[in-house]
Coordinates of C-alpha atoms and ligand atoms in Angstrom, one line a residue:
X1 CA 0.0 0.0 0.0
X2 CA 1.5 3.4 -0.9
X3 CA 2.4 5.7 2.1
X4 CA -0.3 7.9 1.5
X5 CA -2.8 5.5 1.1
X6 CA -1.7 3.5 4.6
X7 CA -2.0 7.2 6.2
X8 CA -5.5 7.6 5.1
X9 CA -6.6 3.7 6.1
X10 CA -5.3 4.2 9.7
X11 CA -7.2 7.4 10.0
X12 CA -10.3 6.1 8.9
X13 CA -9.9 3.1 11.0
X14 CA -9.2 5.1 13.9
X15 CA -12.3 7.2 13.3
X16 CA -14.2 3.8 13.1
X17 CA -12.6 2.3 16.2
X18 CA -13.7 6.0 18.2
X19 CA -17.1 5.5 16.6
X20 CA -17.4 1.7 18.1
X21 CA -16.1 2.9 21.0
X22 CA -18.2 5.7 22.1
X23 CA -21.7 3.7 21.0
X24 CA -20.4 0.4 23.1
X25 CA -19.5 2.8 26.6
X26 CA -23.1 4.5 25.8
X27 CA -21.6 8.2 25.0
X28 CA -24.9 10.3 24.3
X29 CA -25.4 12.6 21.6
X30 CA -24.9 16.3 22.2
X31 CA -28.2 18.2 22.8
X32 CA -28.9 22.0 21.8
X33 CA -32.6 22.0 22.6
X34 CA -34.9 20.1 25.8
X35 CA -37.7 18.0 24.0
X36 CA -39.9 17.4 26.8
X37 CA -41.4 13.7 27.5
X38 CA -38.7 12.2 25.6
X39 CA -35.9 9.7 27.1
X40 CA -33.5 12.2 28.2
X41 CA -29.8 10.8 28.5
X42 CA -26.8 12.0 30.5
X43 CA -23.2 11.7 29.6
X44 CA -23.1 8.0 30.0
X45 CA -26.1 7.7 27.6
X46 CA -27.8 6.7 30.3
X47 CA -31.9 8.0 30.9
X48 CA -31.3 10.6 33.7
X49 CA -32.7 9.4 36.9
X50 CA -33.3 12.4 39.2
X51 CA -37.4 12.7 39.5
X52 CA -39.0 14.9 41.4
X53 CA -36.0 16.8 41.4
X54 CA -34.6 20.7 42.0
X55 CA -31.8 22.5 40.4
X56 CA -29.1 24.7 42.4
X57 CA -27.1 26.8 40.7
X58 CA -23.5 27.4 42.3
X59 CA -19.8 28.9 40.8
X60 CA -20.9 28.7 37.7
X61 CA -22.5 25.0 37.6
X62 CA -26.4 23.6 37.5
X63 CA -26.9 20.9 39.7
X64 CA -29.6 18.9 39.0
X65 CA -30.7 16.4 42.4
X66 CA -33.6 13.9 41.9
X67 CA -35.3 10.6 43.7
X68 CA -33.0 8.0 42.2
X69 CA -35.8 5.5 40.9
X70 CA -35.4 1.9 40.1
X71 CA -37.2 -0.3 37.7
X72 CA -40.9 -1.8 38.4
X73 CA -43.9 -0.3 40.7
X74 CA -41.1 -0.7 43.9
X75 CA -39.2 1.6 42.2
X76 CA -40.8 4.6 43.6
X77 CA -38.9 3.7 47.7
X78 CA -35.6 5.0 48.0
X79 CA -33.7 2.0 47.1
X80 CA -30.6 3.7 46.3
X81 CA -30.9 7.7 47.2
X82 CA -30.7 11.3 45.8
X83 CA -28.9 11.3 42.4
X84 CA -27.0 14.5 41.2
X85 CA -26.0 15.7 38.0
X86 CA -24.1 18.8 36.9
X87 CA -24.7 21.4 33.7
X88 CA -23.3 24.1 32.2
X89 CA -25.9 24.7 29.6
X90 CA -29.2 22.6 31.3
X91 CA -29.3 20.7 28.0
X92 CA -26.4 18.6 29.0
X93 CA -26.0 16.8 31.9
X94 CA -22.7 14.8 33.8
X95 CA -23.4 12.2 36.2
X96 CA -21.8 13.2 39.6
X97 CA -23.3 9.7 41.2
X98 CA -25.5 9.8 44.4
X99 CA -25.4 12.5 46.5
X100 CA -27.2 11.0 49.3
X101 CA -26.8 6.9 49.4
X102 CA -30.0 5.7 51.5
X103 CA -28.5 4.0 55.0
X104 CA -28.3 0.2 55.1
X105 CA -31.8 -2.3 54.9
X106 CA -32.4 -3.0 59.2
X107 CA -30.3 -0.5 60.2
X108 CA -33.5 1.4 61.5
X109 CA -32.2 4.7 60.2
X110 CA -35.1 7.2 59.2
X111 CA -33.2 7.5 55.6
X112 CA -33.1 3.1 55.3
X113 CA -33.0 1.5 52.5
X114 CA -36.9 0.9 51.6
X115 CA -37.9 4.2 53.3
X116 CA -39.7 6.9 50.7
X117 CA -37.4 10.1 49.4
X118 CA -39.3 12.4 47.4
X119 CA -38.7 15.9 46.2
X120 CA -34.8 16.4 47.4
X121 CA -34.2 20.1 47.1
X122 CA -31.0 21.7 47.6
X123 CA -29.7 25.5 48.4
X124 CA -26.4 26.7 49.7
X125 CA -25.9 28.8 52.6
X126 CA -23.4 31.1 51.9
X127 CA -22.5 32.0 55.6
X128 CA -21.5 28.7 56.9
X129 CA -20.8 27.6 53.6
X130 CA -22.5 24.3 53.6
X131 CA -25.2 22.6 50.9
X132 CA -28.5 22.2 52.4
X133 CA -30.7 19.4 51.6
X134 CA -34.4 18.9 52.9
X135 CA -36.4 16.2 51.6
X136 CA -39.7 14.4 51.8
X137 CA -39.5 11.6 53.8
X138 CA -41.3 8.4 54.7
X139 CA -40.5 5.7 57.0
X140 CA -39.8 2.3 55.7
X141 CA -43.3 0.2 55.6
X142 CA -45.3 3.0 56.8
X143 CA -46.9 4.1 53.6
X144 CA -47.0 7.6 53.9
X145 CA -48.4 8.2 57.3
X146 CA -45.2 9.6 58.6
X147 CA -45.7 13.2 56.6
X148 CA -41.9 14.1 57.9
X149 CA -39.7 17.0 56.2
X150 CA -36.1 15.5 56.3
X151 CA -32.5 17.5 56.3
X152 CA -29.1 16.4 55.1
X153 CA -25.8 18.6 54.5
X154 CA -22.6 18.9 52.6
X155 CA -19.5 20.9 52.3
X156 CA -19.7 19.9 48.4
X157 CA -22.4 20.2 46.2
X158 CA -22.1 17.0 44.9
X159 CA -21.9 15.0 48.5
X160 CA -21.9 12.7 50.0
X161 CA -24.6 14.8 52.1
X162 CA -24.8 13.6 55.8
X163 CA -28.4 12.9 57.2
X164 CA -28.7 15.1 60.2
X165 CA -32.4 14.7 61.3
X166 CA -35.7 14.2 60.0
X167 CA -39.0 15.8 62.0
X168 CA -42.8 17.3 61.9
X169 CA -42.4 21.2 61.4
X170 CA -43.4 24.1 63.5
X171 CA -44.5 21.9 66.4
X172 CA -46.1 23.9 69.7
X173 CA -46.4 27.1 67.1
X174 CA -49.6 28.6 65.2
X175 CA -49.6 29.9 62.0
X176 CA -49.4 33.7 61.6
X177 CA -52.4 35.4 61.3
X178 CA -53.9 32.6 63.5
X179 CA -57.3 34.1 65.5
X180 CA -57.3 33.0 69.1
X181 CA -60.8 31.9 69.3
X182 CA -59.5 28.6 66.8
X183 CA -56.5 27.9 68.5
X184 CA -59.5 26.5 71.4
X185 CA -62.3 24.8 69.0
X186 CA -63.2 21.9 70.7
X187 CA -64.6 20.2 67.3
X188 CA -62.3 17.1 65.6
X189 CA -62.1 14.8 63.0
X190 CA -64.3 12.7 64.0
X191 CA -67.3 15.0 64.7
X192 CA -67.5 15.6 61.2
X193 CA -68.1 14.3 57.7
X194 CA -65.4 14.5 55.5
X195 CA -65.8 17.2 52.5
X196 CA -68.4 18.3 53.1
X197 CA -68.9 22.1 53.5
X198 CA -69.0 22.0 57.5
X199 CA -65.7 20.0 57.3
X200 CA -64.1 22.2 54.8
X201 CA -64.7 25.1 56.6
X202 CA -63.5 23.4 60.1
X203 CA -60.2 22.6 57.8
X204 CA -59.7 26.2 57.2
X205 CA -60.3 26.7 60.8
X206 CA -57.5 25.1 61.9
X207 CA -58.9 21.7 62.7
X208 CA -55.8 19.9 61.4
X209 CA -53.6 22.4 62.7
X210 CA -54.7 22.0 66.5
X211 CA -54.8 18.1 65.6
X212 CA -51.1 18.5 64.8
X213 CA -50.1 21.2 67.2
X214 CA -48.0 19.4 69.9
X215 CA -46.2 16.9 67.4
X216 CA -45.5 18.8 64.8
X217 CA -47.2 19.7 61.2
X218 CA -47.4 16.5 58.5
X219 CA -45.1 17.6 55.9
X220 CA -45.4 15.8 52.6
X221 CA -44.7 17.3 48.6
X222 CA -42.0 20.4 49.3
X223 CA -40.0 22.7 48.4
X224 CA -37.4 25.2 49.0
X225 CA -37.1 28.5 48.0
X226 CA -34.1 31.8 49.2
X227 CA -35.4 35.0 48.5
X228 CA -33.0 38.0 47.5
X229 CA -32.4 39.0 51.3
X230 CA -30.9 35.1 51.5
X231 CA -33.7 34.0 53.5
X232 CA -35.1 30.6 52.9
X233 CA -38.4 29.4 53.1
X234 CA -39.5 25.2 53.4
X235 CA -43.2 25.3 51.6
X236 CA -45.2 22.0 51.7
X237 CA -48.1 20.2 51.6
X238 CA -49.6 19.6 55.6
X239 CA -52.9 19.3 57.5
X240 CA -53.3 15.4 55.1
X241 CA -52.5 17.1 51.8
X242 CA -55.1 19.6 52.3
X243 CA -53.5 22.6 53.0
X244 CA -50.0 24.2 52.3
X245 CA -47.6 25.6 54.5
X246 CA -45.0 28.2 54.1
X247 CA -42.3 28.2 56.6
X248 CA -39.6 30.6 57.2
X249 CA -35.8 28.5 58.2
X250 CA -33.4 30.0 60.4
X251 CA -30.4 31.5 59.2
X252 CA -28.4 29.1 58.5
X253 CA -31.2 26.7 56.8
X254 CA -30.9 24.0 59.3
X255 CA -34.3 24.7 60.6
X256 CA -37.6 26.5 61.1
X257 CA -38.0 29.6 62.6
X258 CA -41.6 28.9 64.2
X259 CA -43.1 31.8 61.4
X260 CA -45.3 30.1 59.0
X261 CA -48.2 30.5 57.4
X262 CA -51.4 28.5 55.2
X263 CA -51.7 29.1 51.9
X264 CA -55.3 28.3 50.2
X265 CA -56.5 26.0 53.4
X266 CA -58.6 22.9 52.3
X267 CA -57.4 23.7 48.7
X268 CA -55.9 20.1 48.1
X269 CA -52.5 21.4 46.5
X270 CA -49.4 19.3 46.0
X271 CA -46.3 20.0 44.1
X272 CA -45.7 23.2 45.1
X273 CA -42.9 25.1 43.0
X274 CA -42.3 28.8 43.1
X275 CA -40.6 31.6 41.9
X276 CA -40.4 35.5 42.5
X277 CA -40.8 38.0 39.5
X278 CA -41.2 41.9 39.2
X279 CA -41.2 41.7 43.6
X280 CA -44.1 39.3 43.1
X281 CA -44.3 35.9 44.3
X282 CA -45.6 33.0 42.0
X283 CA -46.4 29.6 43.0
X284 CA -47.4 26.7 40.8
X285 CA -49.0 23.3 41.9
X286 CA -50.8 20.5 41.4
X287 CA -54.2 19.0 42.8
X288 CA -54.0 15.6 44.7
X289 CA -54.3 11.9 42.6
X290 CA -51.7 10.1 43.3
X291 CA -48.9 9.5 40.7
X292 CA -52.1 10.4 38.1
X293 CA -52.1 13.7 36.5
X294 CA -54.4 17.0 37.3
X295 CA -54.9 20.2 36.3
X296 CA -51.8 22.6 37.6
X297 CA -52.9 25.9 39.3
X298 CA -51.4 29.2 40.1
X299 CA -51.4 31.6 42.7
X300 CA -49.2 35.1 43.2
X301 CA -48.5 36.7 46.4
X302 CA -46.7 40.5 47.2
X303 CA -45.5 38.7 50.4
X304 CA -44.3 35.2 50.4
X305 CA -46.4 34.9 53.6
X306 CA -49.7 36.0 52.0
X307 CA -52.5 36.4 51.2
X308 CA -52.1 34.5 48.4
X309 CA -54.7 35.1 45.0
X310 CA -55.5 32.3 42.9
X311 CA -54.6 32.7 39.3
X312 CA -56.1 29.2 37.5
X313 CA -54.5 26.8 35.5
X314 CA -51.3 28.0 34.0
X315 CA -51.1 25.3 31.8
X316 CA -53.2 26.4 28.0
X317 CA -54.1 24.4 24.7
X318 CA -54.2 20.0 24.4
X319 CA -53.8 18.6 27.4
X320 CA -54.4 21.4 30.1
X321 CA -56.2 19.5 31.7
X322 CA -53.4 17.2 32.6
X323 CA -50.5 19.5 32.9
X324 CA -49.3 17.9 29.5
X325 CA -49.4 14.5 31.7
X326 CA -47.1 16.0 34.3
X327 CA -46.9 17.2 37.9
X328 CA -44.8 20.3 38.6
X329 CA -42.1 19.7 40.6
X330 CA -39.1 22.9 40.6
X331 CA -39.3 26.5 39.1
X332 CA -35.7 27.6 37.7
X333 CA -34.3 31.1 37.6
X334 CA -32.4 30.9 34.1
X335 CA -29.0 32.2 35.0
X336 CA -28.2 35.8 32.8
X337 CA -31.8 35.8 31.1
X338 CA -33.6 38.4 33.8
X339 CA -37.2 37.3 33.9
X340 CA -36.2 33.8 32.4
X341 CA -38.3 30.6 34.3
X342 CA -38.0 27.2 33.4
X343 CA -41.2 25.3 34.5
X344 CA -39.6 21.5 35.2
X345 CA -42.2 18.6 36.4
X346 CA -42.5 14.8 36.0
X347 CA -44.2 12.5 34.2
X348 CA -44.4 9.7 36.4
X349 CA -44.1 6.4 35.5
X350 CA -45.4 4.5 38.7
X351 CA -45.3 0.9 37.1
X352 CA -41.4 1.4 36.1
X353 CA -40.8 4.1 37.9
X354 CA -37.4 4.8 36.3
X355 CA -38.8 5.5 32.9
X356 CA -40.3 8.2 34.4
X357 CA -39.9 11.1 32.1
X358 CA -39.1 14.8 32.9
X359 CA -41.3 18.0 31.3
X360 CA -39.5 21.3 31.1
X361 CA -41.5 24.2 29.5
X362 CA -41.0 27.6 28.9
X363 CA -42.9 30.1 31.7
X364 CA -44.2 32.9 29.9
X365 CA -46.6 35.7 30.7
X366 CA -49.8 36.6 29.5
X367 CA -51.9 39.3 30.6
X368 CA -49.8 38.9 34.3
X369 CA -50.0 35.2 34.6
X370 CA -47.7 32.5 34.1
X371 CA -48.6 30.5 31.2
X372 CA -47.6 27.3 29.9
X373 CA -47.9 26.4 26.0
X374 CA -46.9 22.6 25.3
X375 CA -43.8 22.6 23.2
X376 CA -41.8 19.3 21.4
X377 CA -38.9 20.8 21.4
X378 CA -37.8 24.3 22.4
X379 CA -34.5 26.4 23.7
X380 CA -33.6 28.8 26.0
X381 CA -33.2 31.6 23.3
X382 CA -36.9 31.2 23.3
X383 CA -36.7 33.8 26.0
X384 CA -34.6 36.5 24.1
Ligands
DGJ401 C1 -48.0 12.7 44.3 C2 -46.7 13.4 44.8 O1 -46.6 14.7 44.2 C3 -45.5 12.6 44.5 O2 -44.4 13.2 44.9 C4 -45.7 11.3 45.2 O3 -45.8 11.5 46.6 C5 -47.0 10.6 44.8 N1 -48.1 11.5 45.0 C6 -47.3 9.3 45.5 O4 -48.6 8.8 45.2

């Protein structure tokens, strides 16, 4: 073979041997654009497994942390932990491993294997310098009866977080706003017929809060949220998923102040994501069925405490109706793109739960309210 000829052969057969390489180890294509519902690989080519997740941004860096699911219907217990995975661009994503490994099967750790972990949201406090994880929690074999809000920390955002503690918020502490005469209502549960008006009204009068008062308030579907004066606030769904509560931490995010308050009491919200715009608060959620899908609604707020006004469904066109088969889950600031908010929610797959599938739209504003449009494919420059 002439020299030139041998040069060219060995090139193209090292192209082919890079080519066979990088589909056998799984390397996944480059993506310049989110195409919601669709598999969505990370750099191992690999579907990324971080469900009812929330994204920090830190240095530069996304950090996307997420229920690490397994396959079939026991997929949905925390087998394994909190995944993390790290962006530059959002379209992109490295697999940094877990972040939080669940604690050994009989160990009788809250956080053992088996145990429920849902909705891991991190922030970073910048005076002590530490990531700050809270979580949903539920105890091994205890469906979801223990309602508990869950904290772990790091010095890194990628982990190992430590489990510190998990507990029932704001226990021995009313709710701002909070008139005397029902912090003394003798009526409960069991005096009354569930949903209908009597009941309802009794709910927004506090009869889950004085129910819950001396252990604590049931915290299930949660999330975090720092406002611009670096405060942080824990809101999630209490009083048996009827009613959602916003809770102030302390300083350095480790726990709650004792100041919180109800947002839309008896409303039957889960879900709850949030983001702050123009000085105004918005929250998105979802209504309660399960791992099925519901109609999304909206609310805005001048204070994060309240009063809170309901704006409807944000979600418009096919499929409304079913928040384009989704459930929110995290609201994200894009980074350099003032007024730019990323809408990210599941599509749950509870029968396998790792193919469950992730649904990022656009937030854009109509008339005042956040609106989402169903899109196949879309990219950030959308917002320019
Ligand atoms: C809906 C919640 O939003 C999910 O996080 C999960 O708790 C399912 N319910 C369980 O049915």
């Amino acid at each position: 073979m002439k020299k030139s000829k041998l040069r060219h052969f060995k090139l193209l057969s090292t192209f082919l041997l890079i080519q066979m390489l990088s589909v056998s180890i799984g390397h996944a294509q480059e993506y310049k654009s989110f195409t919601p519902g669709e598999i969505w690989k990370d750099d191992q080519g690999t579907h990324i497994n971080a469900h009812g997740g929330g994204l920090l941004y830190h240095d530069g860096i996304y950090y996307w942390y997420g229920e690490h699911k397994t396959a079939g219907r026991g997929g949905n217990r925390a087998l394994v932990g909190v995944g993390c995975y790290a962006s530059t661009d959002l379209y992109n994503w490295e697999n940094k491993g877990i972040a939080l490994p669940v604690d050994a099967e009989g160990s009788g750790s809250d956080i053992e294997k088996g145990s429920v972990i849902e909705r891991p949201k991190v922030i970073y406090n910048e005076s002590s310098g530490k990531f700050v994880m809270w979580f949903h929690l539920e105890l091994k074999d205890k469906g979801y009866e223990a309602a508990r809000t869950a904290l772990a920390i790091s010095d890194t955002p990628t982990g190992p977080f430590t489990f510190v503690k998990s507990l029932r918020p704001n226990a021995k502490t009313w709710p701002i706003d909070f008139p005397e005469s029902w912090k003394t209502k003798s009526i409960q549960e069991k005096d009354l017929k569930a949903w209908t008006d009597q009941w309802k009204n009794e709910v927004s009068e506090g009869l889950f809060v004085r129910r819950d008062f001396e252990g604590g308030q049931m915290s299930r579907d949660m999330t975090l949220f720092v406002d611009e004066d670096g405060k942080a606030y824990h809101i999630h769904s209490a009083e048996e998923n009827l009613t959602l509560h916003i809770s102030e931490l302390t300083d350095d995010y480790l726990d709650f102040t004792g100041k919180w308050a109800i947002l839309e009491p008896a409303g039957h919200n889960e879900a709850p994501a949030i983001f702050k715009k123009d000085g105004r608060y918005y929250m998105i959620t979802s209504g309660c069925t399960g791992w099925d899908p519901n109609a999304a609604r909206s609310f805005v707020a001048d204070d994060i405490m309240g009063p809170w006004e309901s704006l409807g469904n944000p979600a418009q066109g096919k499929d409304a109706d079913i928040t384009f088969d989704s459930q929110s889950t995290y609201i994200l600031p894009v980074q350099g793109k003032e007024g730019a908010f990323i809408f990210m929610a599941d599509r749950w797959r509870p029968q396998n739960a790792i193919d469950g599938r992730y649904v990022w739209l656009p937030i854009m504003f109509e008339d005042g309210r956040p609106v989402l449009h169903w899109k196949d494919t879309w990219s950030i420059e959308i917002f320019d």
